[in-house]
PDB file of C-alpha atoms in Angstrom:
ATOM      1  CA  MET A 340     234.063  -1.376-147.210  1.00  0.00           C
ATOM      2  CA  LYS A 341     235.009  -0.402-143.588  1.00  0.00           C
ATOM      3  CA  GLN A 342     233.632   3.372-145.053  1.00  0.00           C
ATOM      4  CA  VAL A 343     229.579   1.310-146.124  1.00  0.00           C
ATOM      5  CA  TRP A 344     229.993  -0.530-142.488  1.00  0.00           C
ATOM      6  CA  LEU A 345     230.256   2.941-140.320  1.00  0.00           C
ATOM      7  CA  ALA A 346     228.133   4.659-142.662  1.00  0.00           C
ATOM      8  CA  VAL A 347     225.238   1.480-141.187  1.00  0.00           C
ATOM      9  CA  VAL A 348     226.659   2.357-137.785  1.00  0.00           C
ATOM     10  CA  VAL A 349     225.704   5.907-137.814  1.00  0.00           C
ATOM     11  CA  ILE A 350     222.247   5.171-139.883  1.00  0.00           C
ATOM     12  CA  LEU A 351     221.267   2.554-137.018  1.00  0.00           C
ATOM     13  CA  THR A 352     222.619   4.477-134.230  1.00  0.00           C
ATOM     14  CA  THR A 353     220.532   7.553-135.369  1.00  0.00           C
ATOM     15  CA  THR A 354     217.523   5.611-135.969  1.00  0.00           C
ATOM     16  CA  GLY A 355     217.822   4.271-132.625  1.00  0.00           C
ATOM     17  CA  PHE A 356     217.874   8.540-131.882  1.00  0.00           C
ATOM     18  CA  ALA A 357     214.512   9.244-133.679  1.00  0.00           C
ATOM     19  CA  ALA A 358     213.000   6.245-131.536  1.00  0.00           C
ATOM     20  CA  MET A 359     213.982   7.582-128.253  1.00  0.00           C
ATOM     21  CA  MET A 360     212.589  11.015-129.483  1.00  0.00           C
ATOM     22  CA  ARG A 361     209.759   9.456-130.374  1.00  0.00           C
ATOM     23  CA  ALA A 362     209.044   7.757-127.304  1.00  0.00           C
ATOM     24  CA  VAL A 363     209.224  11.176-125.267  1.00  0.00           C
ATOM     25  CA  TYR A 364     207.435  12.496-127.168  1.00  0.00           C
ATOM     26  CA  PRO A 365     203.847  11.987-126.291  1.00  0.00           C
ATOM     27  CA  LEU A 366     205.449  12.981-123.212  1.00  0.00           C
ATOM     28  CA  THR A 367     205.839  16.329-124.049  1.00  0.00           C
ATOM     29  CA  ARG A 368     203.385  17.437-126.588  1.00  0.00           C
ATOM     30  CA  SER A 369     206.223  20.256-126.968  1.00  0.00           C
ATOM     31  CA  PHE A 370     206.879  20.748-131.386  1.00  0.00           C
ATOM     32  CA  PHE A 371     210.424  22.188-128.796  1.00  0.00           C
ATOM     33  CA  PHE A 372     211.675  18.859-128.646  1.00  0.00           C
ATOM     34  CA  THR A 373     211.047  17.647-132.400  1.00  0.00           C
ATOM     35  CA  SER A 374     212.617  20.140-133.832  1.00  0.00           C
ATOM     36  CA  LEU A 375     215.296  20.740-131.468  1.00  0.00           C
ATOM     37  CA  ALA A 376     215.044  17.010-132.121  1.00  0.00           C
ATOM     38  CA  PHE A 377     215.865  16.952-135.555  1.00  0.00           C
ATOM     39  CA  LYS A 378     218.699  19.715-135.150  1.00  0.00           C
ATOM     40  CA  ILE A 379     220.228  17.790-133.219  1.00  0.00           C
ATOM     41  CA  GLN A 380     220.151  14.791-136.927  1.00  0.00           C
ATOM     42  CA  VAL A 381     221.549  16.847-138.128  1.00  0.00           C
ATOM     43  CA  THR A 382     224.142  18.145-136.677  1.00  0.00           C
ATOM     44  CA  LEU A 383     225.379  15.018-135.773  1.00  0.00           C
ATOM     45  CA  ILE A 384     225.348  13.354-139.611  1.00  0.00           C
ATOM     46  CA  SER A 385     226.203  16.091-141.573  1.00  0.00           C
ATOM     47  CA  ASN A 386     229.563  16.805-138.910  1.00  0.00           C
ATOM     48  CA  TYR A 387     231.022  13.258-138.159  1.00  0.00           C
ATOM     49  CA  TRP A 388     230.381  12.367-142.869  1.00  0.00           C
ATOM     50  CA  LEU A 389     231.912  15.773-144.080  1.00  0.00           C
ATOM     51  CA  GLY A 390     234.702  15.375-141.630  1.00  0.00           C
ATOM     52  CA  THR A 391     235.470  10.972-141.929  1.00  0.00           C
ATOM     53  CA  MET A 392     234.668  10.345-145.282  1.00  0.00           C
ATOM     54  CA  SER A 393     237.088  10.596-148.298  1.00  0.00           C
ATOM     55  CA  ASN A 394     234.230   9.431-151.251  1.00  0.00           C
ATOM     56  CA  ASN A 395     232.643  12.648-152.108  1.00  0.00           C
ATOM     57  CA  ASN A 396     229.717  10.387-154.098  1.00  0.00           C
ATOM     58  CA  ILE A 397     229.231   8.878-150.670  1.00  0.00           C
ATOM     59  CA  ARG A 398     228.959  10.967-148.727  1.00  0.00           C
ATOM     60  CA  LYS A 399     226.270  13.128-151.130  1.00  0.00           C
ATOM     61  CA  ASN A 400     224.599   9.774-150.894  1.00  0.00           C
ATOM     62  CA  LEU A 401     225.117   8.964-147.189  1.00  0.00           C
ATOM     63  CA  ILE A 402     224.520  12.505-146.696  1.00  0.00           C
ATOM     64  CA  ALA A 403     220.859  13.310-148.293  1.00  0.00           C
ATOM     65  CA  SER A 404     219.936   9.957-147.127  1.00  0.00           C
ATOM     66  CA  ALA A 405     220.377  10.963-143.897  1.00  0.00           C
ATOM     67  CA  ILE A 406     218.109  14.848-145.034  1.00  0.00           C
ATOM     68  CA  VAL A 407     215.618  12.440-146.733  1.00  0.00           C
ATOM     69  CA  GLY A 408     215.111  10.179-143.187  1.00  0.00           C
ATOM     70  CA  ALA A 409     215.512  12.853-140.558  1.00  0.00           C
ATOM     71  CA  PHE A 410     212.819  15.198-142.533  1.00  0.00           C
ATOM     72  CA  MET A 411     210.290  12.822-143.296  1.00  0.00           C
ATOM     73  CA  PHE A 412     210.993  11.626-139.257  1.00  0.00           C
ATOM     74  CA  GLY A 413     210.676  14.810-138.770  1.00  0.00           C
ATOM     75  CA  GLY A 414     207.208  16.334-140.958  1.00  0.00           C
ATOM     76  CA  VAL A 415     205.342  12.560-139.618  1.00  0.00           C
ATOM     77  CA  ALA A 416     206.173  13.535-135.746  1.00  0.00           C
ATOM     78  CA  GLN A 417     205.722  17.265-135.995  1.00  0.00           C
ATOM     79  CA  ALA A 418     202.257  15.944-137.777  1.00  0.00           C
ATOM     80  CA  THR A 419     201.787  14.187-134.784  1.00  0.00           C
ATOM     81  CA  THR A 420     202.380  16.376-132.349  1.00  0.00           C
ATOM     82  CA  LEU A 421     200.839  19.192-134.149  1.00  0.00           C
ATOM     83  CA  ALA A 422     197.270  17.339-134.338  1.00  0.00           C
ATOM     84  CA  GLU A 423     197.058  16.637-130.535  1.00  0.00           C
ATOM     85  CA  VAL A 424     198.135  20.033-129.350  1.00  0.00           C
ATOM     86  CA  THR A 425     195.557  21.453-131.945  1.00  0.00           C
ATOM     87  CA  ASN A 426     192.673  18.619-129.896  1.00  0.00           C
ATOM     88  CA  THR A 427     193.546  19.565-126.797  1.00  0.00           C
ATOM     89  CA  GLY A 428     193.691  22.849-127.341  1.00  0.00           C
ATOM     90  CA  VAL A 429     189.534  22.720-128.457  1.00  0.00           C
ATOM     91  CA  GLN A 430     189.163  20.658-126.034  1.00  0.00           C
ATOM     92  CA  ALA A 431     191.239  23.306-123.045  1.00  0.00           C
ATOM     93  CA  ALA A 432     189.137  25.933-125.147  1.00  0.00           C
ATOM     94  CA  LYS A 433     184.966  23.235-124.584  1.00  0.00           C
ATOM     95  CA  ALA A 434     186.298  22.937-121.062  1.00  0.00           C
ATOM     96  CA  SER A 435     186.851  26.782-120.347  1.00  0.00           C
ATOM     97  CA  ALA A 436     184.217  27.635-122.056  1.00  0.00           C
ATOM     98  CA  ALA A 437     181.895  25.128-119.689  1.00  0.00           C
ATOM     99  CA  SER A 438     184.463  26.484-116.216  1.00  0.00           C
ATOM    100  CA  GLN A 439     182.093  29.841-117.157  1.00  0.00           C
ATOM    101  CA  GLU A 440     179.353  28.997-117.951  1.00  0.00           C
ATOM    102  CA  LYS A 441     178.841  27.635-114.664  1.00  0.00           C
ATOM    103  CA  ILE A 442     180.867  30.563-112.695  1.00  0.00           C
ATOM    104  CA  ASN A 443     178.042  31.795-114.344  1.00  0.00           C
ATOM    105  CA  ASN A 444     174.982  29.946-113.504  1.00  0.00           C
ATOM    106  CA  ILE A 445     176.610  30.717-109.613  1.00  0.00           C
ATOM    107  CA  TYR A 446     176.854  33.586-110.128  1.00  0.00           C
ATOM    108  CA  ASP A 447     172.993  34.421-111.640  1.00  0.00           C
ATOM    109  CA  GLN A 448     171.971  32.286-109.267  1.00  0.00           C
ATOM    110  CA  SER A 449     173.562  34.108-106.395  1.00  0.00           C
ATOM    111  CA  GLN A 450     172.499  37.371-107.172  1.00  0.00           C
ATOM    112  CA  GLU A 451     168.899  35.713-106.943  1.00  0.00           C
ATOM    113  CA  LEU A 452     169.922  34.646-103.644  1.00  0.00           C
ATOM    114  CA  LEU A 453     171.196  38.246-102.796  1.00  0.00           C
ATOM    115  CA  ALA A 454     168.192  39.862-103.771  1.00  0.00           C
ATOM    116  CA  GLU A 455     166.045  37.345-101.441  1.00  0.00           C
ATOM    117  CA  TYR A 456     168.352  37.329 -98.515  1.00  0.00           C
ATOM    118  CA  ARG A 457     167.515  41.195 -98.780  1.00  0.00           C
ATOM    119  CA  SER A 458     163.945  41.816 -99.475  1.00  0.00           C
ATOM    120  CA  LEU A 459     163.582  39.043 -96.222  1.00  0.00           C
ATOM    121  CA  VAL A 460     165.426  41.085 -94.257  1.00  0.00           C
ATOM    122  CA  GLU A 461     163.129  44.146 -94.845  1.00  0.00           C
ATOM    123  CA  GLN A 462     160.060  41.813 -94.491  1.00  0.00           C
ATOM    124  CA  THR A 463     161.316  40.723 -91.341  1.00  0.00           C
ATOM    125  CA  GLU A 464     161.812  44.256 -90.494  1.00  0.00           C
ATOM    126  CA  ASN A 465     157.816  45.369 -91.194  1.00  0.00           C
ATOM    127  CA  LEU A 466     157.187  42.564 -89.944  1.00  0.00           C
ATOM    128  CA  LYS A 467     158.716  43.604 -86.094  1.00  0.00           C
ATOM    129  CA  VAL A 468     157.464  46.781 -86.341  1.00  0.00           C
ATOM    130  CA  TYR A 469     154.379  46.088 -87.226  1.00  0.00           C
ATOM    131  CA  ASN A 470     154.605  43.376 -84.181  1.00  0.00           C
ATOM    132  CA  ASP A 471     155.580  46.087 -81.771  1.00  0.00           C
ATOM    133  CA  HIS A 472     152.324  47.957 -82.304  1.00  0.00           C
ATOM    134  CA  VAL A 473     150.298  45.110 -82.343  1.00  0.00           C
ATOM    135  CA  ASN A 474     151.474  44.728 -79.168  1.00  0.00           C
ATOM    136  CA  THR A 475     151.225  48.080 -77.934  1.00  0.00           C
ATOM    137  CA  LEU A 476     147.114  47.870 -78.881  1.00  0.00           C
ATOM    138  CA  VAL A 477     146.722  44.376 -77.395  1.00  0.00           C
ATOM    139  CA  ASN A 478     147.926  45.900 -74.347  1.00  0.00           C
ATOM    140  CA  ASP A 479     146.406  48.775 -75.105  1.00  0.00           C
ATOM    141  CA  GLN A 480     142.834  46.122 -74.738  1.00  0.00           C
ATOM    142  CA  ASN A 481     144.008  44.613 -71.667  1.00  0.00           C
ATOM    143  CA  ALA A 482     143.843  47.716 -70.124  1.00  0.00           C
ATOM    144  CA  GLN A 483     140.826  48.665 -71.252  1.00  0.00           C
ATOM    145  CA  LEU A 484     139.098  44.706 -69.974  1.00  0.00           C
ATOM    146  CA  ALA A 485     140.052  45.351 -66.502  1.00  0.00           C
ATOM    147  CA  SER A 486     138.932  48.747 -66.762  1.00  0.00           C
ATOM    148  CA  PHE A 487     135.493  47.811 -67.721  1.00  0.00           C
ATOM    149  CA  ASP A 488     135.666  44.578 -65.297  1.00  0.00           C
ATOM    150  CA  LYS A 489     136.115  47.141 -62.373  1.00  0.00           C
ATOM    151  CA  GLN A 490     133.362  48.750 -64.087  1.00  0.00           C
ATOM    152  CA  ILE A 491     131.092  45.591 -64.215  1.00  0.00           C
ATOM    153  CA  GLY A 492     131.730  44.939 -60.641  1.00  0.00           C
ATOM    154  CA  THR A 493     129.886  47.235 -59.165  1.00  0.00           C
ATOM    155  CA  ILE A 494     126.970  47.854 -62.448  1.00  0.00           C
ATOM    156  CA  GLU A 495     124.588  45.959 -60.424  1.00  0.00           C
ATOM    157  CA  GLY A 496     125.330  48.806 -57.202  1.00  0.00           C
ATOM    158  CA  THR A 497     124.602  51.632 -59.967  1.00  0.00           C
ATOM    159  CA  LYS A 498     121.354  50.185 -61.149  1.00  0.00           C
ATOM    160  CA  GLN A 499     119.990  50.016 -57.465  1.00  0.00           C
ATOM    161  CA  GLY A 500     120.291  53.795 -56.863  1.00  0.00           C
ATOM    162  CA  ILE A 501     119.520  54.382 -61.604  1.00  0.00           C
ATOM    163  CA  VAL A 502     116.574  52.638 -61.355  1.00  0.00           C
ATOM    164  CA  PRO A 503     114.050  54.449 -59.370  1.00  0.00           C
ATOM    165  CA  LEU A 504     116.008  57.326 -59.994  1.00  0.00           C
ATOM    166  CA  MET A 505     114.071  57.189 -63.801  1.00  0.00           C
ATOM    167  CA  TYR A 506     110.928  56.526 -61.895  1.00  0.00           C
ATOM    168  CA  LYS A 507     111.554  59.923 -60.193  1.00  0.00           C
ATOM    169  CA  MET A 508     111.997  61.417 -63.537  1.00  0.00           C
ATOM    170  CA  ILE A 509     109.292  60.584 -65.142  1.00  0.00           C
ATOM    171  CA  ASP A 510     106.799  61.565 -62.330  1.00  0.00           C
ATOM    172  CA  THR A 511     108.344  64.745 -62.260  1.00  0.00           C
ATOM    173  CA  LEU A 512     107.730  65.140 -66.263  1.00  0.00           C
ATOM    174  CA  GLU A 513     104.826  64.088 -65.936  1.00  0.00           C
ATOM    175  CA  ALA A 514     103.679  66.629 -62.893  1.00  0.00           C
ATOM    176  CA  PHE A 515     105.526  69.158 -65.155  1.00  0.00           C
ATOM    177  CA  ILE A 516     103.758  68.650 -68.306  1.00  0.00           C
ATOM    178  CA  LYS A 517      99.769  68.432 -66.847  1.00  0.00           C
ATOM    179  CA  ALA A 518     101.108  72.252 -64.068  1.00  0.00           C
ATOM    180  CA  ASP A 519     102.504  74.398 -68.295  1.00  0.00           C
ATOM    181  CA  MET A 520     100.567  76.256 -70.585  1.00  0.00           C
ATOM    182  CA  PRO A 521      98.492  72.827 -72.763  1.00  0.00           C
ATOM    183  CA  ILE A 522     100.709  72.671 -75.867  1.00  0.00           C
ATOM    184  CA  ASP A 523     100.281  69.760 -77.283  1.00  0.00           C
ATOM    185  CA  GLN A 524      99.192  68.340 -73.895  1.00  0.00           C
ATOM    186  CA  ALA A 525      97.913  65.873 -75.079  1.00  0.00           C
ATOM    187  CA  LYS A 526     101.587  63.642 -77.334  1.00  0.00           C
ATOM    188  CA  ARG A 527     103.287  64.556 -74.416  1.00  0.00           C
ATOM    189  CA  LEU A 528     101.762  63.112 -72.013  1.00  0.00           C
ATOM    190  CA  GLU A 529     101.434  59.750 -74.445  1.00  0.00           C
ATOM    191  CA  ARG A 530     105.415  60.366 -74.329  1.00  0.00           C
ATOM    192  CA  VAL A 531     105.163  60.026 -70.110  1.00  0.00           C
ATOM    193  CA  GLN A 532     103.030  56.830 -71.253  1.00  0.00           C
ATOM    194  CA  ARG A 533     105.637  55.430 -73.052  1.00  0.00           C
ATOM    195  CA  LEU A 534     108.525  56.145 -71.114  1.00  0.00           C
ATOM    196  CA  ARG A 535     106.239  54.247 -67.861  1.00  0.00           C
ATOM    197  CA  ASP A 536     105.795  52.071 -70.073  1.00  0.00           C
ATOM    198  CA  LEU A 537     109.370  51.209 -71.281  1.00  0.00           C
ATOM    199  CA  MET A 538     109.765  50.835 -68.278  1.00  0.00           C
ATOM    200  CA  GLY A 539     108.154  47.319 -67.203  1.00  0.00           C
ATOM    201  CA  ASN A 540     109.521  46.198 -70.793  1.00  0.00           C
ATOM    202  CA  ALA A 541     112.568  42.820 -69.639  1.00  0.00           C
ATOM    203  CA  SER A 542     113.686  42.972 -73.810  1.00  0.00           C
ATOM    204  CA  VAL A 543     114.844  46.796 -72.983  1.00  0.00           C
ATOM    205  CA  ASN A 544     118.100  47.151 -70.513  1.00  0.00           C
ATOM    206  CA  THR A 545     118.899  50.134 -68.439  1.00  0.00           C
ATOM    207  CA  SER A 546     121.111  51.987 -70.132  1.00  0.00           C
ATOM    208  CA  GLU A 547     118.223  52.058 -73.696  1.00  0.00           C
ATOM    209  CA  GLN A 548     115.761  53.094 -70.642  1.00  0.00           C
ATOM    210  CA  TYR A 549     117.460  55.727 -68.997  1.00  0.00           C
ATOM    211  CA  ARG A 550     118.773  57.075 -72.314  1.00  0.00           C
ATOM    212  CA  MET A 551     114.626  57.643 -73.692  1.00  0.00           C
ATOM    213  CA  VAL A 552     113.855  59.816 -69.802  1.00  0.00           C
ATOM    214  CA  LEU A 553     117.000  62.297 -70.590  1.00  0.00           C
ATOM    215  CA  GLU A 554     115.604  62.321 -74.658  1.00  0.00           C
ATOM    216  CA  ALA A 555     112.166  63.601 -73.584  1.00  0.00           C
ATOM    217  CA  TYR A 556     113.487  66.439 -70.880  1.00  0.00           C
ATOM    218  CA  GLN A 557     115.749  67.274 -73.764  1.00  0.00           C
ATOM    219  CA  ILE A 558     112.039  67.558 -76.137  1.00  0.00           C
ATOM    220  CA  GLU A 559     110.192  69.802 -73.182  1.00  0.00           C
ATOM    221  CA  LYS A 560     113.378  72.205 -72.871  1.00  0.00           C
ATOM    222  CA  ASP A 561     113.136  72.874 -76.976  1.00  0.00           C
ATOM    223  CA  LEU A 562     109.429  74.229 -76.329  1.00  0.00           C
ATOM    224  CA  GLY A 563     110.517  76.966 -74.499  1.00  0.00           C
ATOM    225  CA  THR A 564     112.486  78.142 -77.850  1.00  0.00           C
ATOM    226  CA  ALA A 565     110.696  76.532 -80.399  1.00  0.00           C
ATOM    227  CA  LEU A 566     108.005  78.431 -83.021  1.00  0.00           C
ATOM    228  CA  VAL A 567     106.140  75.335 -84.124  1.00  0.00           C
ATOM    229  CA  THR A 568     101.954  75.471 -85.204  1.00  0.00           C
ATOM    230  CA  TYR A 569      99.868  72.445 -85.656  1.00  0.00           C
ATOM    231  CA  THR A 570      96.012  71.429 -85.057  1.00  0.00           C
ATOM    232  CA  ASP A 571      93.990  69.578 -83.148  1.00  0.00           C
ATOM    233  CA  LYS A 572      90.576  70.143 -81.222  1.00  0.00           C
ATOM    234  CA  LEU A 573      89.691  73.992 -78.933  1.00  0.00           C
ATOM    235  CA  ASN A 574      87.504  73.795 -75.918  1.00  0.00           C
ATOM    236  CA  VAL A 575      85.576  76.470 -75.421  1.00  0.00           C
ATOM    237  CA  GLY A 576      82.068  78.302 -74.870  1.00  0.00           C
ATOM    238  CA  GLY A 577      80.926  74.569 -74.044  1.00  0.00           C
ATOM    239  CA  GLY A 578      81.930  73.240 -77.458  1.00  0.00           C
ATOM    240  CA  GLU A 579      84.935  71.759 -79.188  1.00  0.00           C
ATOM    241  CA  LYS A 580      86.313  73.738 -82.435  1.00  0.00           C
ATOM    242  CA  THR A 581      88.845  72.610 -84.636  1.00  0.00           C
ATOM    243  CA  VAL A 582      91.283  75.374 -84.508  1.00  0.00           C
ATOM    244  CA  ASN A 583      95.355  76.267 -85.467  1.00  0.00           C
ATOM    245  CA  PHE A 584      97.408  76.573 -82.947  1.00  0.00           C
ATOM    246  CA  VAL A 585     100.492  78.110 -82.841  1.00  0.00           C
ATOM    247  CA  TYR A 586     102.768  78.557 -79.654  1.00  0.00           C
ATOM    248  CA  VAL A 587     105.916  80.619 -79.064  1.00  0.00           C
ATOM    249  CA  GLY A 588     108.282  78.802 -77.158  1.00  0.00           C
ATOM    250  CA  ARG A 589     106.675  79.332 -73.637  1.00  0.00           C
ATOM    251  CA  VAL A 590     106.228  82.846 -74.212  1.00  0.00           C
ATOM    252  CA  ALA A 591     102.289  82.807 -75.933  1.00  0.00           C
ATOM    253  CA  LEU A 592      99.714  80.742 -77.022  1.00  0.00           C
ATOM    254  CA  LEU A 593      97.202  81.665 -79.935  1.00  0.00           C
ATOM    255  CA  ALA A 594      94.269  79.645 -81.214  1.00  0.00           C
ATOM    256  CA  MET A 595      92.608  80.928 -83.945  1.00  0.00           C
ATOM    257  CA  SER A 596      90.175  79.409 -85.810  1.00  0.00           C
ATOM    258  CA  LEU A 597      90.223  77.136 -89.589  1.00  0.00           C
ATOM    259  CA  ASP A 598      87.974  79.807 -90.861  1.00  0.00           C
ATOM    260  CA  GLU A 599      90.611  82.517 -89.526  1.00  0.00           C
ATOM    261  CA  LYS A 600      87.267  85.278 -87.872  1.00  0.00           C
ATOM    262  CA  GLU A 601      88.088  84.389 -83.846  1.00  0.00           C
ATOM    263  CA  ALA A 602      91.029  84.238 -82.317  1.00  0.00           C
ATOM    264  CA  TRP A 603      92.301  82.894 -78.052  1.00  0.00           C
ATOM    265  CA  MET A 604      94.540  83.248 -76.459  1.00  0.00           C
ATOM    266  CA  TRP A 605      95.920  81.170 -73.239  1.00  0.00           C
ATOM    267  CA  ASN A 606      95.756  83.232 -69.002  1.00  0.00           C
ATOM    268  CA  LYS A 607      98.857  81.301 -67.862  1.00  0.00           C
ATOM    269  CA  SER A 608      96.522  83.269 -64.235  1.00  0.00           C
ATOM    270  CA  THR A 609      93.714  82.050 -65.023  1.00  0.00           C
ATOM    271  CA  ASN A 610      94.547  78.897 -67.450  1.00  0.00           C
ATOM    272  CA  GLN A 611      91.845  79.405 -68.997  1.00  0.00           C
ATOM    273  CA  TRP A 612      90.998  80.364 -73.098  1.00  0.00           C
ATOM    274  CA  GLU A 613      90.642  84.140 -73.595  1.00  0.00           C
ATOM    275  CA  ALA A 614      88.885  85.750 -76.435  1.00  0.00           C
ATOM    276  CA  LEU A 615      91.716  87.979 -79.345  1.00  0.00           C
ATOM    277  CA  GLY A 616      90.391  90.907 -80.008  1.00  0.00           C
ATOM    278  CA  ALA A 617      90.149  91.599 -84.081  1.00  0.00           C
ATOM    279  CA  GLU A 618      93.220  94.024 -83.730  1.00  0.00           C
ATOM    280  CA  TYR A 619      95.136  90.602 -82.987  1.00  0.00           C
ATOM    281  CA  LEU A 620      93.782  88.210 -86.008  1.00  0.00           C
ATOM    282  CA  ASP A 621      95.718  89.515 -87.963  1.00  0.00           C
ATOM    283  CA  SER A 622      99.205  89.135 -86.005  1.00  0.00           C
ATOM    284  CA  THR A 623      98.078  85.360 -85.002  1.00  0.00           C
ATOM    285  CA  LYS A 624      97.404  84.692 -88.551  1.00  0.00           C
ATOM    286  CA  THR A 625     100.563  85.609 -89.910  1.00  0.00           C
ATOM    287  CA  ALA A 626     102.558  83.824 -87.109  1.00  0.00           C
ATOM    288  CA  ILE A 627     100.393  80.691 -87.880  1.00  0.00           C
ATOM    289  CA  ARG A 628     102.125  81.337 -91.510  1.00  0.00           C
ATOM    290  CA  VAL A 629     105.926  82.514 -90.009  1.00  0.00           C
ATOM    291  CA  ALA A 630     105.581  78.335 -87.813  1.00  0.00           C
ATOM    292  CA  GLY A 631     104.322  76.729 -90.905  1.00  0.00           C
ATOM    293  CA  LYS A 632     107.062  78.035 -93.168  1.00  0.00           C
ATOM    294  CA  GLN A 633     104.363  80.124 -95.222  1.00  0.00           C
ATOM    295  CA  SER A 634     105.788  83.017 -95.113  1.00  0.00           C
ATOM    296  CA  PRO A 635     109.536  84.914 -94.083  1.00  0.00           C
ATOM    297  CA  PRO A 636     110.400  85.229 -89.983  1.00  0.00           C
ATOM    298  CA  GLN A 637     108.616  88.557 -89.302  1.00  0.00           C
ATOM    299  CA  LEU A 638     107.798  91.188 -86.084  1.00  0.00           C
ATOM    300  CA  LEU A 639     105.588  90.275 -84.133  1.00  0.00           C
ATOM    301  CA  LYS A 640     102.773  91.738 -83.103  1.00  0.00           C
ATOM    302  CA  LEU A 641     100.990  89.254 -79.788  1.00  0.00           C
ATOM    303  CA  PRO A 642      99.855  89.843 -76.887  1.00  0.00           C
ATOM    304  CA  VAL A 643     101.559  88.746 -74.036  1.00  0.00           C
ATOM    305  CA  LEU A 644     100.435  88.860 -70.689  1.00  0.00           C
ATOM    306  CA  ALA A 645     102.867  91.243 -68.459  1.00  0.00           C
ATOM    307  CA  ALA A 646     104.732  90.085 -65.309  1.00  0.00           C
ATOM    308  CA  GLU A 647     103.673  89.723 -61.856  1.00  0.00           C
TER     309      GLU A 647
END
């Protein structure tokens, strides 16, 4: 009977120890402590009963009961702990995956921001170079404006000197045309008259008037090297005839009737037209064709007055 009570005490003690371990397991969450508690339970039961019990049948029954109880308790505790550990591992893996996704998103955002920053830095440098260029242009324009202001301040004085000069140039040009060989004289005098009309036109500024005067002088200068033919009226022998004129600069001025049977030459000494002999008809006709682009350039035989 005493041995039975001792077995009950041991079982109660073992049961209390198991209850204590069940309280500790949720805190530790470790399979190691579960296994260790199981080994301690088996060792305590085996050592106690093997050393104190003399009845083999009671001892075997008690040991079997203790081992079965220990295995049942350990299996339940182990199963519970493994489930919790597995659940914890799954949750940790999910948390790790979520954290990695956040890290990846943050990295992608940082790369985009870095690329945007580099682009802005490049744009800033380009704008700085462009601003320096524009600043240089502005400074140059300011210098030009200052020069224009200075010129405008003296333009009235320039006008006062240039306008009388243009009138003198027009008068000189008209006198020169009247004293020159009568090369298309009517057309040249009409040009002079247009210049006079231009000078009295308020809508034409001074610079344009001056340009037109210089252009008329340029035309007169070009007559000295031109080979030109034109058709006009010729007053000769007390009558008026339609003839083809040809002039070779201011070296020779010739005229030929339309039937190519008569030819005349302007004599600068007498300021009159003189008839040419038959020997000059062919050369005069050739000169007219060359001047009219009807014949290729060639050596011409023309009457020229000897220099005095």
